[in-house]
Every structure is written in structure tokens, then in C-alpha cells.
mmCIF file of C-alpha atoms in Angstrom:
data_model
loop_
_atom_site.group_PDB
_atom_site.id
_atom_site.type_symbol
_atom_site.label_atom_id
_atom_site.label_comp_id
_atom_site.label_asym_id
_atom_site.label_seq_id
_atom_site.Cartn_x
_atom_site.Cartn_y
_atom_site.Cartn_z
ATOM 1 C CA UNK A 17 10.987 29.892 10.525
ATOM 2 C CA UNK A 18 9.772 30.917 7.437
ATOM 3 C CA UNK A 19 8.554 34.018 6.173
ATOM 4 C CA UNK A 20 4.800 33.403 6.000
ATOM 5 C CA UNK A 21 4.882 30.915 9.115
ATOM 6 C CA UNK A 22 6.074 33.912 11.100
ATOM 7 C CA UNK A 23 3.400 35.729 9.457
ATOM 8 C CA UNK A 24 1.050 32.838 10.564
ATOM 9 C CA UNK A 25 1.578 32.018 14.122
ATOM 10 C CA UNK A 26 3.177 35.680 15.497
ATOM 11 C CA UNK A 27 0.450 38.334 15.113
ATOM 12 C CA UNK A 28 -1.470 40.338 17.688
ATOM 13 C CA UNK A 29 -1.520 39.047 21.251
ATOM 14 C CA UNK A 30 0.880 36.162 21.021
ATOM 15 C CA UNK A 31 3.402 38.444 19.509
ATOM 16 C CA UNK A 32 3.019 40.716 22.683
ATOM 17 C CA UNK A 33 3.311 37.663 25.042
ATOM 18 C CA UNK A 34 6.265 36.450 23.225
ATOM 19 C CA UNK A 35 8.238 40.089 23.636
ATOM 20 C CA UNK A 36 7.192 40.406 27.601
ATOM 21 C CA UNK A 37 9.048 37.176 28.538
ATOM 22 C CA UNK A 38 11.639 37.408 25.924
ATOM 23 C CA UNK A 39 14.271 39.680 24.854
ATOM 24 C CA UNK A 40 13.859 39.262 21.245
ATOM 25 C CA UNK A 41 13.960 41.193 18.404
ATOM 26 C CA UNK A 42 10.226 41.136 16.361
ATOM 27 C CA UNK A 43 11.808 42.663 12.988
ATOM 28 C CA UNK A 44 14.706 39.907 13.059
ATOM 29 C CA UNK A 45 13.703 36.480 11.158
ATOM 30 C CA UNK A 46 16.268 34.100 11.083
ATOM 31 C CA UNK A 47 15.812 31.605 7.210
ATOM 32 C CA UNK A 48 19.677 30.589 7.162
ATOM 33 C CA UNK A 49 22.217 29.288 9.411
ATOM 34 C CA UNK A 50 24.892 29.315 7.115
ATOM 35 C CA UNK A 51 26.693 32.513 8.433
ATOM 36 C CA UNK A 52 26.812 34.430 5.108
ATOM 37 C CA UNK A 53 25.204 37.588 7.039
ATOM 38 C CA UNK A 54 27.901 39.297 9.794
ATOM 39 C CA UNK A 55 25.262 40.625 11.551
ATOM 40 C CA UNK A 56 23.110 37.681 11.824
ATOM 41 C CA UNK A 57 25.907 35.965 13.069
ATOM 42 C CA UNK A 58 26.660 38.073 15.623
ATOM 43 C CA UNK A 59 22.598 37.920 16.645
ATOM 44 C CA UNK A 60 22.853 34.111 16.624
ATOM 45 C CA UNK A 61 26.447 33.729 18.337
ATOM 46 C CA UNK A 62 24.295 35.702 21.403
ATOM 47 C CA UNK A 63 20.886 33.523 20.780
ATOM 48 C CA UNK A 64 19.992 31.343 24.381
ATOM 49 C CA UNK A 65 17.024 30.387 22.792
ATOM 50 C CA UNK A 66 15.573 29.742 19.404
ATOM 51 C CA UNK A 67 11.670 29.855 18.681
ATOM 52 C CA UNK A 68 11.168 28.420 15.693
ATOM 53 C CA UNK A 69 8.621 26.986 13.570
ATOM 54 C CA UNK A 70 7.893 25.349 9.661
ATOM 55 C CA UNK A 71 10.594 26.364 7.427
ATOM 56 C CA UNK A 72 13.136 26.404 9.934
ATOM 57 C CA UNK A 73 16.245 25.519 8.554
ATOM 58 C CA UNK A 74 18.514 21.684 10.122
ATOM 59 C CA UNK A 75 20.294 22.983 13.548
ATOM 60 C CA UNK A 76 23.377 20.538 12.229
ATOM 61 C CA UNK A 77 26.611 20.749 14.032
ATOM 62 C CA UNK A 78 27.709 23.544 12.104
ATOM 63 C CA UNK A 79 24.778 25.460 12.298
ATOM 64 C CA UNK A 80 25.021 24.870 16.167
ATOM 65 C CA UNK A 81 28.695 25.959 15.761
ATOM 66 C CA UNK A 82 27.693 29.836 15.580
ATOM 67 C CA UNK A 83 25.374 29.651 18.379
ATOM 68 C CA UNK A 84 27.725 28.799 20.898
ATOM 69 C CA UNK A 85 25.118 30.332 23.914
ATOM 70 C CA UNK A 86 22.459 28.200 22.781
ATOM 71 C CA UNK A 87 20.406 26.283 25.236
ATOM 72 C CA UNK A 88 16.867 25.474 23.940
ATOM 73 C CA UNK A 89 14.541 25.287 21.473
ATOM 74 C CA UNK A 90 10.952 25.674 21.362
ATOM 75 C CA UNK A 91 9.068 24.743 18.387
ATOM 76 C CA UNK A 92 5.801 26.731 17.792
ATOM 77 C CA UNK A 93 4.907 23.797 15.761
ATOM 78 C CA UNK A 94 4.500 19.931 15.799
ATOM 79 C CA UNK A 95 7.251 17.784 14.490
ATOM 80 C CA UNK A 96 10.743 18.541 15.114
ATOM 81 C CA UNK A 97 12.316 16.492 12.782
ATOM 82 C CA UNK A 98 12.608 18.353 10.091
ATOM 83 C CA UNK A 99 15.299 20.572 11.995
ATOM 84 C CA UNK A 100 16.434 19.281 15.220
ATOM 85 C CA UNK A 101 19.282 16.892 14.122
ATOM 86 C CA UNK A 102 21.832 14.241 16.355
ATOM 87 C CA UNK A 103 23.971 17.052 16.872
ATOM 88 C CA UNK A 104 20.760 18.799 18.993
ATOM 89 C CA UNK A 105 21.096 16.013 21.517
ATOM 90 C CA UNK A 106 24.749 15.706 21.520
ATOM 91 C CA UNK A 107 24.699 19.250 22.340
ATOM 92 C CA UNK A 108 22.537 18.577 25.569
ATOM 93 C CA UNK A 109 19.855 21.181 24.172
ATOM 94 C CA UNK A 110 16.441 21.334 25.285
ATOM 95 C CA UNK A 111 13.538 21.260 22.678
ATOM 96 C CA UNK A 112 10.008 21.900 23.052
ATOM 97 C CA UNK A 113 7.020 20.840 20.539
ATOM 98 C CA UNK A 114 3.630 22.528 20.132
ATOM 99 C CA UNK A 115 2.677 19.217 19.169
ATOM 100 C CA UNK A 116 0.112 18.712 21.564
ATOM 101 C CA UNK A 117 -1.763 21.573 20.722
ATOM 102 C CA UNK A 118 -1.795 20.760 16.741
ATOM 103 C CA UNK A 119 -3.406 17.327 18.013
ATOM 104 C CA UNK A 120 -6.324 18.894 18.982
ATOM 105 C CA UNK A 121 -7.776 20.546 15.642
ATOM 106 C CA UNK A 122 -6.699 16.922 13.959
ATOM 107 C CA UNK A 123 -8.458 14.473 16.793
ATOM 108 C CA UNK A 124 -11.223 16.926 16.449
ATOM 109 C CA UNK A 125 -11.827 16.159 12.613
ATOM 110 C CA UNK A 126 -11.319 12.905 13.277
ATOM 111 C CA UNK A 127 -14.360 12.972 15.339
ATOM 112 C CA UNK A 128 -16.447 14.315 12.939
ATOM 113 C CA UNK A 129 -14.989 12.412 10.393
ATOM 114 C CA UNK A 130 -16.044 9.336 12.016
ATOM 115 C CA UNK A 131 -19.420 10.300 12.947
ATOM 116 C CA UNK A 132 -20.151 11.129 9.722
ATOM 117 C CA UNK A 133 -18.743 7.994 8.031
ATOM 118 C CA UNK A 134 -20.608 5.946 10.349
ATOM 119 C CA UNK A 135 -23.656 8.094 9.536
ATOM 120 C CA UNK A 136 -23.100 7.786 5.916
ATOM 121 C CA UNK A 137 -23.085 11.433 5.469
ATOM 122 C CA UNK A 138 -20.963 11.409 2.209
ATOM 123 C CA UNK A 139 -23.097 8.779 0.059
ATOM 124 C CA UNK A 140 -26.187 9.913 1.238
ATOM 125 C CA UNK A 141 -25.326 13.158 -0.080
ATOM 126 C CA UNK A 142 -23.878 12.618 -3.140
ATOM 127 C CA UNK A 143 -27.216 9.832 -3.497
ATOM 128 C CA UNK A 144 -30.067 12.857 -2.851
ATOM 129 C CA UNK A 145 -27.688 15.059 -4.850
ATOM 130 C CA UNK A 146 -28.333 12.842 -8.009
ATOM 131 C CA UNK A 147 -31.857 11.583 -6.582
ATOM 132 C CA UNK A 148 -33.177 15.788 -6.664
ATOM 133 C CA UNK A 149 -35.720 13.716 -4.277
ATOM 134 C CA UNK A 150 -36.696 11.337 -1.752
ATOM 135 C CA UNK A 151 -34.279 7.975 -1.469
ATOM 136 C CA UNK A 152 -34.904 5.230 0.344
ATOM 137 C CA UNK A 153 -32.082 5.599 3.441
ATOM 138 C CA UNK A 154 -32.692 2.321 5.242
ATOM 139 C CA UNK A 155 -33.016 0.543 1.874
ATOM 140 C CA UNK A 156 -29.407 1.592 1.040
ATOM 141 C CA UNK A 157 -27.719 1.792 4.083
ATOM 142 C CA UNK A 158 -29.140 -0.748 6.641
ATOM 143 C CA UNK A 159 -26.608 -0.264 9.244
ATOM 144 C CA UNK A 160 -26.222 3.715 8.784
ATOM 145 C CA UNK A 161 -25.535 5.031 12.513
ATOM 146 C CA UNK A 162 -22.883 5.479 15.363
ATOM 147 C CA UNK A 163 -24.666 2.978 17.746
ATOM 148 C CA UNK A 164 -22.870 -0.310 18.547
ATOM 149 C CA UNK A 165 -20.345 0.519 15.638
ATOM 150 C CA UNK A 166 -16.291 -0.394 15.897
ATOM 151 C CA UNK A 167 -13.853 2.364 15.759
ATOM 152 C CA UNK A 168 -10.307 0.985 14.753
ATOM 153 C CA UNK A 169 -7.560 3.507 16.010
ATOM 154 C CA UNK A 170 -3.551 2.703 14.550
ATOM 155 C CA UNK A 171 -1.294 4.081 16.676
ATOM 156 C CA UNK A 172 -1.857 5.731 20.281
ATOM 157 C CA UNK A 173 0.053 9.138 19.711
ATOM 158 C CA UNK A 174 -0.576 12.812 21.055
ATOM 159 C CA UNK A 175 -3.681 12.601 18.311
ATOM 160 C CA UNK A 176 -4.465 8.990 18.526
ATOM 161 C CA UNK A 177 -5.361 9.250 22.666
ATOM 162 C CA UNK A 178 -7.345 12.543 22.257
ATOM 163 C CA UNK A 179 -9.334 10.598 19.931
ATOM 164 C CA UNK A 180 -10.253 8.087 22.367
ATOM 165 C CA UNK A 181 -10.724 10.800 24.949
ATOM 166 C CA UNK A 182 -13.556 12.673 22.585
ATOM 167 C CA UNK A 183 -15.165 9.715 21.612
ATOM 168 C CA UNK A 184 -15.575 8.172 24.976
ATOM 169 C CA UNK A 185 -19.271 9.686 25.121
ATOM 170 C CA UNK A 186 -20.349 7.722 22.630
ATOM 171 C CA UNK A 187 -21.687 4.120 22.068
ATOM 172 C CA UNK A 188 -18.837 2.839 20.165
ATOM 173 C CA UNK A 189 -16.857 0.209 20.582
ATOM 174 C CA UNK A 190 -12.682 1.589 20.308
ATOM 175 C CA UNK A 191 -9.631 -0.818 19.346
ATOM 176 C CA UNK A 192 -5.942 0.730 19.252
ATOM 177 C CA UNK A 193 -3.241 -0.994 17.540
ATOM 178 C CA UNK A 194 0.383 0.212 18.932
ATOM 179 C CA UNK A 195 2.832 -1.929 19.608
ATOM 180 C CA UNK A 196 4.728 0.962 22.149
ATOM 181 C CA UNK A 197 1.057 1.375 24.157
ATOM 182 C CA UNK A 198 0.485 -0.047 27.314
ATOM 183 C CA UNK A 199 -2.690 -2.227 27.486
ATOM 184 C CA UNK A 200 -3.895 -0.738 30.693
ATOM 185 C CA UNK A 201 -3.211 2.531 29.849
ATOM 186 C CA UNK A 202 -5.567 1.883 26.621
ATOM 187 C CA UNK A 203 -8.541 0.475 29.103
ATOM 188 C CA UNK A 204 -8.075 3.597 31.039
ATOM 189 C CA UNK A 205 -8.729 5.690 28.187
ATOM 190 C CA UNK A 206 -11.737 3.551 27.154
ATOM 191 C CA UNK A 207 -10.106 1.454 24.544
ATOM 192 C CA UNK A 208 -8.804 -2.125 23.905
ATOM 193 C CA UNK A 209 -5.715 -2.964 22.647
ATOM 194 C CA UNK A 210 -5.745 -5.330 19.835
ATOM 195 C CA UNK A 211 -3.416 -6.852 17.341
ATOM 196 C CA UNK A 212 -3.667 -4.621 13.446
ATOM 197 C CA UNK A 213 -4.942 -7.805 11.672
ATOM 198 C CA UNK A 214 -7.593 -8.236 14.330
ATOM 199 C CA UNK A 215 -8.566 -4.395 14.659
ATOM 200 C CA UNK A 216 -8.854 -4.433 10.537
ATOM 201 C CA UNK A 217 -11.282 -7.172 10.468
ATOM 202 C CA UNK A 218 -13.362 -6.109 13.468
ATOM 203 C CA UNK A 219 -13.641 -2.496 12.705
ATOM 204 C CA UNK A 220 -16.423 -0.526 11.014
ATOM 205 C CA UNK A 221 -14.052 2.926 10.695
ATOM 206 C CA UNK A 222 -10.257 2.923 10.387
ATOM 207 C CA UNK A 223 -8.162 6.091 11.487
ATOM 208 C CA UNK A 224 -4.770 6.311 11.092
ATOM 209 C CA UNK A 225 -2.255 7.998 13.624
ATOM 210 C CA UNK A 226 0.771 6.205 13.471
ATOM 211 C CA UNK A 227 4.244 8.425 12.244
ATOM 212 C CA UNK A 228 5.594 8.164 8.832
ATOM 213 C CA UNK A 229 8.519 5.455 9.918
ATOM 214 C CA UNK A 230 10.456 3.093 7.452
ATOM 215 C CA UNK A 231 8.299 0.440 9.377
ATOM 216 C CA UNK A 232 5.229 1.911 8.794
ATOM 217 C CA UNK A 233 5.661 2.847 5.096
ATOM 218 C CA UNK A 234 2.603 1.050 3.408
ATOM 219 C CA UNK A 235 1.609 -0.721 6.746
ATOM 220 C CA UNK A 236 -1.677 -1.005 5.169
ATOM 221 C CA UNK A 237 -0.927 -2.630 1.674
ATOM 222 C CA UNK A 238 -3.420 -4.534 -0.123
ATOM 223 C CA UNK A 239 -3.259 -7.751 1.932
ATOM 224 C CA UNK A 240 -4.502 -5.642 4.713
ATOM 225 C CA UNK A 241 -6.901 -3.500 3.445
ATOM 226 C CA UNK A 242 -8.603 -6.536 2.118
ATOM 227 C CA UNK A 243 -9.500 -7.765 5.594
ATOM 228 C CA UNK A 244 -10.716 -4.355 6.238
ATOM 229 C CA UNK A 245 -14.856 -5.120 6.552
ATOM 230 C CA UNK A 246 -16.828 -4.333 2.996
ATOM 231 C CA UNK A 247 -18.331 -0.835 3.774
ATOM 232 C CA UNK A 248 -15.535 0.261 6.063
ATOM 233 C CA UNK A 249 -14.447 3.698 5.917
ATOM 234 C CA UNK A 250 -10.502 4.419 5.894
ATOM 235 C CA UNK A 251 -9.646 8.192 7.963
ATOM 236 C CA UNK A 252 -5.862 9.006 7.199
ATOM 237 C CA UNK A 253 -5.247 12.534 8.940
ATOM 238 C CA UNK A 254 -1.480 11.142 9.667
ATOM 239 C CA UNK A 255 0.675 10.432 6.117
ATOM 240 C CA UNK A 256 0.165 9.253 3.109
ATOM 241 C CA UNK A 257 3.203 6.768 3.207
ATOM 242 C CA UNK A 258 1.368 4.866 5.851
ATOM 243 C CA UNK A 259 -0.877 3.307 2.935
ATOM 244 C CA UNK A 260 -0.149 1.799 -0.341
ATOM 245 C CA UNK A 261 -2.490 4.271 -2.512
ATOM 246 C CA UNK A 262 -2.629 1.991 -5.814
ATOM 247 C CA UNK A 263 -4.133 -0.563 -3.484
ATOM 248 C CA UNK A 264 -6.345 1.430 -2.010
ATOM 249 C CA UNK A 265 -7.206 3.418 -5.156
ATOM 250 C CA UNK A 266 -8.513 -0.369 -6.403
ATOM 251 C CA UNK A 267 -10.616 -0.889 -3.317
ATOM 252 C CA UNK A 268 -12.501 2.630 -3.664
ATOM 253 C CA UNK A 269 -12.877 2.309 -7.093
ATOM 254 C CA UNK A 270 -14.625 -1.156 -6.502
ATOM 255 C CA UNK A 271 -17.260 0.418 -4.351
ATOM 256 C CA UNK A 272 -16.358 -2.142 -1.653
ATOM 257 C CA UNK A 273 -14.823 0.202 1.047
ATOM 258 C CA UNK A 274 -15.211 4.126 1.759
ATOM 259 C CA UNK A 275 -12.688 6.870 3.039
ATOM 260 C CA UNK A 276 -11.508 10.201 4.098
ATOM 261 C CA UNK A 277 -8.446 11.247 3.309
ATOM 262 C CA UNK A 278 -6.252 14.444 4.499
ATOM 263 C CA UNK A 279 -3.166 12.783 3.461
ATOM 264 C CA UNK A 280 -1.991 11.014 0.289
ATOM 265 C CA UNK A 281 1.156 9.795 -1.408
ATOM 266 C CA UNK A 282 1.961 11.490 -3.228
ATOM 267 C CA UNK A 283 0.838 14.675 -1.346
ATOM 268 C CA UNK A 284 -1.354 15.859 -3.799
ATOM 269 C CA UNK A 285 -2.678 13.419 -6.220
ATOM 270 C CA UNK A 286 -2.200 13.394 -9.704
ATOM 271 C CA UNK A 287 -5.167 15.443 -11.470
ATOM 272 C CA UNK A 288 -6.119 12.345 -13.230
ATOM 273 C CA UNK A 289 -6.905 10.254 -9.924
ATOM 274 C CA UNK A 290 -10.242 8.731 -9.872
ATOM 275 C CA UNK A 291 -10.076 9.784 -6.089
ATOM 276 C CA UNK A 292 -11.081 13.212 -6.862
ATOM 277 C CA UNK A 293 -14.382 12.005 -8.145
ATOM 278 C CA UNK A 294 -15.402 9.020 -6.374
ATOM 279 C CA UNK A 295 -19.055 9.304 -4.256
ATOM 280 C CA UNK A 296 -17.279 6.858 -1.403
ATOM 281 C CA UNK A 297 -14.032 9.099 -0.858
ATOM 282 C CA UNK A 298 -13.743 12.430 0.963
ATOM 283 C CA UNK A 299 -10.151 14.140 -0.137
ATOM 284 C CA UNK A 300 -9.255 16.866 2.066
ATOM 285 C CA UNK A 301 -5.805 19.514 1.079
ATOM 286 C CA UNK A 302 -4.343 18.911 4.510
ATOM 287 C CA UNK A 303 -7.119 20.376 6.313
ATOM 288 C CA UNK A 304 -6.993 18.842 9.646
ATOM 289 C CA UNK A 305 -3.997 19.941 11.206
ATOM 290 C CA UNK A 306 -3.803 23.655 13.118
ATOM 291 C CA UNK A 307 -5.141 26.511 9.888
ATOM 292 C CA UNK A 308 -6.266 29.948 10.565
ATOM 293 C CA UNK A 309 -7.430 31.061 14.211
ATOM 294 C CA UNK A 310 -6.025 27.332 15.303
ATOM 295 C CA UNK A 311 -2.762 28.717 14.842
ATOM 296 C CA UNK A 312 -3.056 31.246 17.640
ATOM 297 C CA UNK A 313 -2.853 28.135 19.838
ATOM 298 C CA UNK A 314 0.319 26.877 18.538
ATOM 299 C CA UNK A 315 2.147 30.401 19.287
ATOM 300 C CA UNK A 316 0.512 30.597 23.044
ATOM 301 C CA UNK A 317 1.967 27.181 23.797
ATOM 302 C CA UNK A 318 5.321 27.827 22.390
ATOM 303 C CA UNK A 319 5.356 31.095 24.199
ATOM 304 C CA UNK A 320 3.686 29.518 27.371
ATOM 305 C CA UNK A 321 6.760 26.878 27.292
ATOM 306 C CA UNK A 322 9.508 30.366 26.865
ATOM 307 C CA UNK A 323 8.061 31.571 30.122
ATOM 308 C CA UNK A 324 8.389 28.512 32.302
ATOM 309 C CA UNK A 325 12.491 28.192 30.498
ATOM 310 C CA UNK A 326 12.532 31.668 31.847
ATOM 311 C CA UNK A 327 11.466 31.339 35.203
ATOM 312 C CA UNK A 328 13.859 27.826 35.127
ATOM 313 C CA UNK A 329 11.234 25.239 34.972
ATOM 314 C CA UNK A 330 11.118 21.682 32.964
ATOM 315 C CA UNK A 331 8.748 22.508 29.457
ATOM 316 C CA UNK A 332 5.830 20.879 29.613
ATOM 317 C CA UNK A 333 5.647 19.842 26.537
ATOM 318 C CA UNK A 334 9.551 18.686 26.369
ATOM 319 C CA UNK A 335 10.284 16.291 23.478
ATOM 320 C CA UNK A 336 12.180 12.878 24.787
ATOM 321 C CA UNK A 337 15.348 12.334 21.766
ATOM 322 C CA UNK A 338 14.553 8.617 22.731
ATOM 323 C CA UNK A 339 11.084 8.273 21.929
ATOM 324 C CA UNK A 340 11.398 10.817 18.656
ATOM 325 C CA UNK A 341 12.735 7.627 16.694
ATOM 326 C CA UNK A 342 9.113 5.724 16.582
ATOM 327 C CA UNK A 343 6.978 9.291 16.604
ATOM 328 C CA UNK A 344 6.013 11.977 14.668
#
């Protein structure tokens, strides 16, 4: 991992956990698999099992090459993509994802985000900010509230289902658009599946948890965000990619629809985008994944899943090669 992700997730407690079921060295961070360093390949060449985390550098076949001992992984972060390659699988390795910890701090904002947008929290704020006094709140937002409103969900991932788990005690109404979910297994968690056309015209809020796929890039372009109802709010807290942002820059700057967004394409916007400045649009840096204390959870499930490899038991949290093509 990276210098100041090790700095991050391995402090205090977890780092204590991690060294009583491990025989690992604390002072030893591994940035490079190239093999330029004797000694470091002579630690990897003996490595069983890598904990790893952002920054980690691709485990390609030659990389895997000088660890020839090497039987797992386990990720003290979400997405493995960025360094478990082909060559993982081909190897027969095991790998393990924190994943479904980091969906907890991001279904959790989600939450809020929702509540809020259905409360009209944002323009009522910015509107008493500029009013210094009373405003009239039914006159300008006649449907403000959470009752009887339509939450439109786009994709049913780790995030996407703890989202319909924590919004379950509330009166809303919750559509899921995934074309891998199974229909009964959405009306167990409380939700109805529902074609994206359909969810985009029915919905009062719009939250986005699909993976950045080729077949997702832009899946909401400007023919679809124009079914989306006037007044609807737009939550992205998955990638930027998934929406066309010129599009939707047009529809915020129109008035006609609202959003919060965690994630843009680019990643940060230009300093020139109207976005920044807009009353309808919350922009968050990339807020609502694991930050500060949340991290601490991260490391405890990473080390959690070292101790069941140790004591020879499946991870828990095991990531399926065959379903990582159309996730996170």
C-alpha cells in the first residue's frame, strides 16, 4: 500500500491485532514489485499473504513471479481492481475486500442525503440565507417532506442493498434498477424492481450505485435525465463516469432538477463550473466513502479476514473473479 494509506488504516489497536495473528514485519512497506531491492525480494519470495490496501501496486504475472509462496490477499480496502490482475486468478489466489465495510459510511450518507433532499434542506437554506428572515416554506416547496415520496436506487451492490436496509423505516416508496438483481430478493429487502426508464420517471430522489463499467459510462445521458421528474434530486456517491456531466450541468443550471454529488467527471471539476455555485447542487470532495475514525473499520475487517485464513477458514468477505467483471 501506500505510504500514507498505511499511515491511515494501521495505527493503534488494529496494528496490534494485525501482528498477534500474523507474522509480519510493521517497519516493512512494500510500494514496488519490480525486484530492484535484494532484500525486498527475498521478504516477498517468503510472503504467504499480502495485506494490502490504496496504492498498492498491479500483482501481474511478473510481480507474482517473486512471490512464489503466495496464497492470498486481503485488501484492507474496497475495490480490488486496481491491483489484482488475470494472472491473480490464474494463480488460484484467494482475495479478500473490505468492501463491505466501506459500504457502510457511503449507504449512510446516502441516507441523509436523501432525507434531506426530500426535505429540501439545501434550498431552504441557501433561500433564508439570502431571505436574513422569515420565507414562506409551503409557498415554495409544496411537496417538501419524506412522506409518500419515491426513492429510485441504480444498481443493487454491497452499498445499493444497505441503502434499502436503512431506509426500510421510513414511508418511502424504493425502486432498484439492476439488471444482475433478483426480483424477490429486492421485495425481501423492501424494494421493487423496476426497469431504469420507469424508475427515472417515477422517482422523486435518484442515487446512484452501479460500478464504473464500459456499459455504464454515461448511463444517465441527457435523454435520461430528462425523464427524471422536474424537482428531482440526483445522489451520485458511486462515479462520475456513470453520468454525462455537460448534460447534467444544463439541467442544474436550468433550475429544473436538484443534486448531490460526491463524484464527478472529471474528479474534480474545473474551477470555472457553475456547479460550485449553484443553490440546487450539493458538491461533496469524495466525502462519503470510509475518512478518519471510519477507517479503523476497514483495518479490523481486513485483519478479522487474516485470522479466519489463519485458522484455515473460507474469508467472509471473499471476492468471486466471476462477478468482479459487472462490480466495483
Amino acid at each position: 500500500m501506500s505510504p500514507s494509506a498505511r499511515a491511515a488504516v494501521l495505527g493503534g489497536q488494529v496494528l496490534a491485532d494485525l501482528l498477534r495473528v500474523a507474522d509480519v514485519d510493521p517497519e516493512l512497506l512494500v510500494t514496488d514489485f519490480t525486484g530492484t531491492d535484494p532484500a525486498l525480494s527475498h521478504r516477498l519470495g517468503e510472503a504467504e499473504v499480502l495485506f494490502t490496501g490504496w496504492g498498492c501496486p498491479p500483482l501481474d504475472s511478473p510481480a507474482l513471479g517473486r512471490m512464489p509462496r503466495l496464497r492470498a490477499v486481503v485488501h484492507a480496502a474496497g475495490s480490488v481492481k486496481h491491483h489484482v490482475t488475470p494472472a491473480c486468478w490464474e494463480r488460484g489466489l484467494l482475495v479478500s475486500s473490505a468492501a463491505a465495510a466501506n459500504a457502510l459510511p457511503v449507504a449512510e450518507f446516502t441516507l441523509a442525503a436523501v432525507l434531506f433532499a426530500n426535505k429540501r434542506v439545501l434550498a431552504a437554506a441557501h433561500a433564508y440565507r439570502a431571505a436574513r428572515g422569515p420565507i414562506d416554506l409551503l409557498g415554495h416547496y409544496p411537496t417538501l417532506g419524506n412522506y409518500d415520496r419515491t426513492v429510485g436506487l441504480v444498481g443493487a451492490s454491497l452499498i445499493g442493498r444497505r441503502v434499502m436496509e436503512l431506509l426500510r423505516p421510513f414511508d418511502l416508496r424504493v425502486l432498484v434498477h439492476d439488471p444482475y438483481a433478483d426480483p424477490d430478493d429486492l421485495a425481501a429487502l423492501g424494494a421493487e424492481a423496476c426497469p431504469l426508464e420507469e424508475l427515472l420517471c417515477r422517482s422523486d430522489v435518484v442515487s446512484l450505485h452501479a460500478p464504473a463499467l464500459p456499459a455504464t459510462r454515461h448511463l444517465l445521458d441527457a435523454t435520461r435525465l430528462a425523464l427524471m421528474r422536474d424537482g428531482a434530486t440526483l445522489i451520485n456517491t458511486a462515479r462520475g463516469s456513470l453520468v454525462d456531466t455537460e448534460a447534467l450541468t444544463r439541467e442544474l443550471v436550468s433550475g429544473r432538477l436538484y443534486a448531490v454529488l460526491d463524484h464527478t467527471e472529471p474528479e474534480v471539476l474545473p474551477a470555472d463550473s457553475p456547479l460550485f455555485d449553484l443553490p440546487n447542487v450539493l458538491l461533496t470532495p469524495h466525502l462519503a466513502g470510509s475518512l478518519g475514525g471510519e477507517l479503523d473499520r476497514l483495518a479490523a475487517t481486513a485483519v478479522a479476514e487474516l485470522a479466519r485464513y489463519a485458522q484455515g477458514l473460507a474469508f467472509r468477505h471473499a471476492v468471486d473473479p466471476d462477478r468482479l467483471a459487472y462490480s466495483a
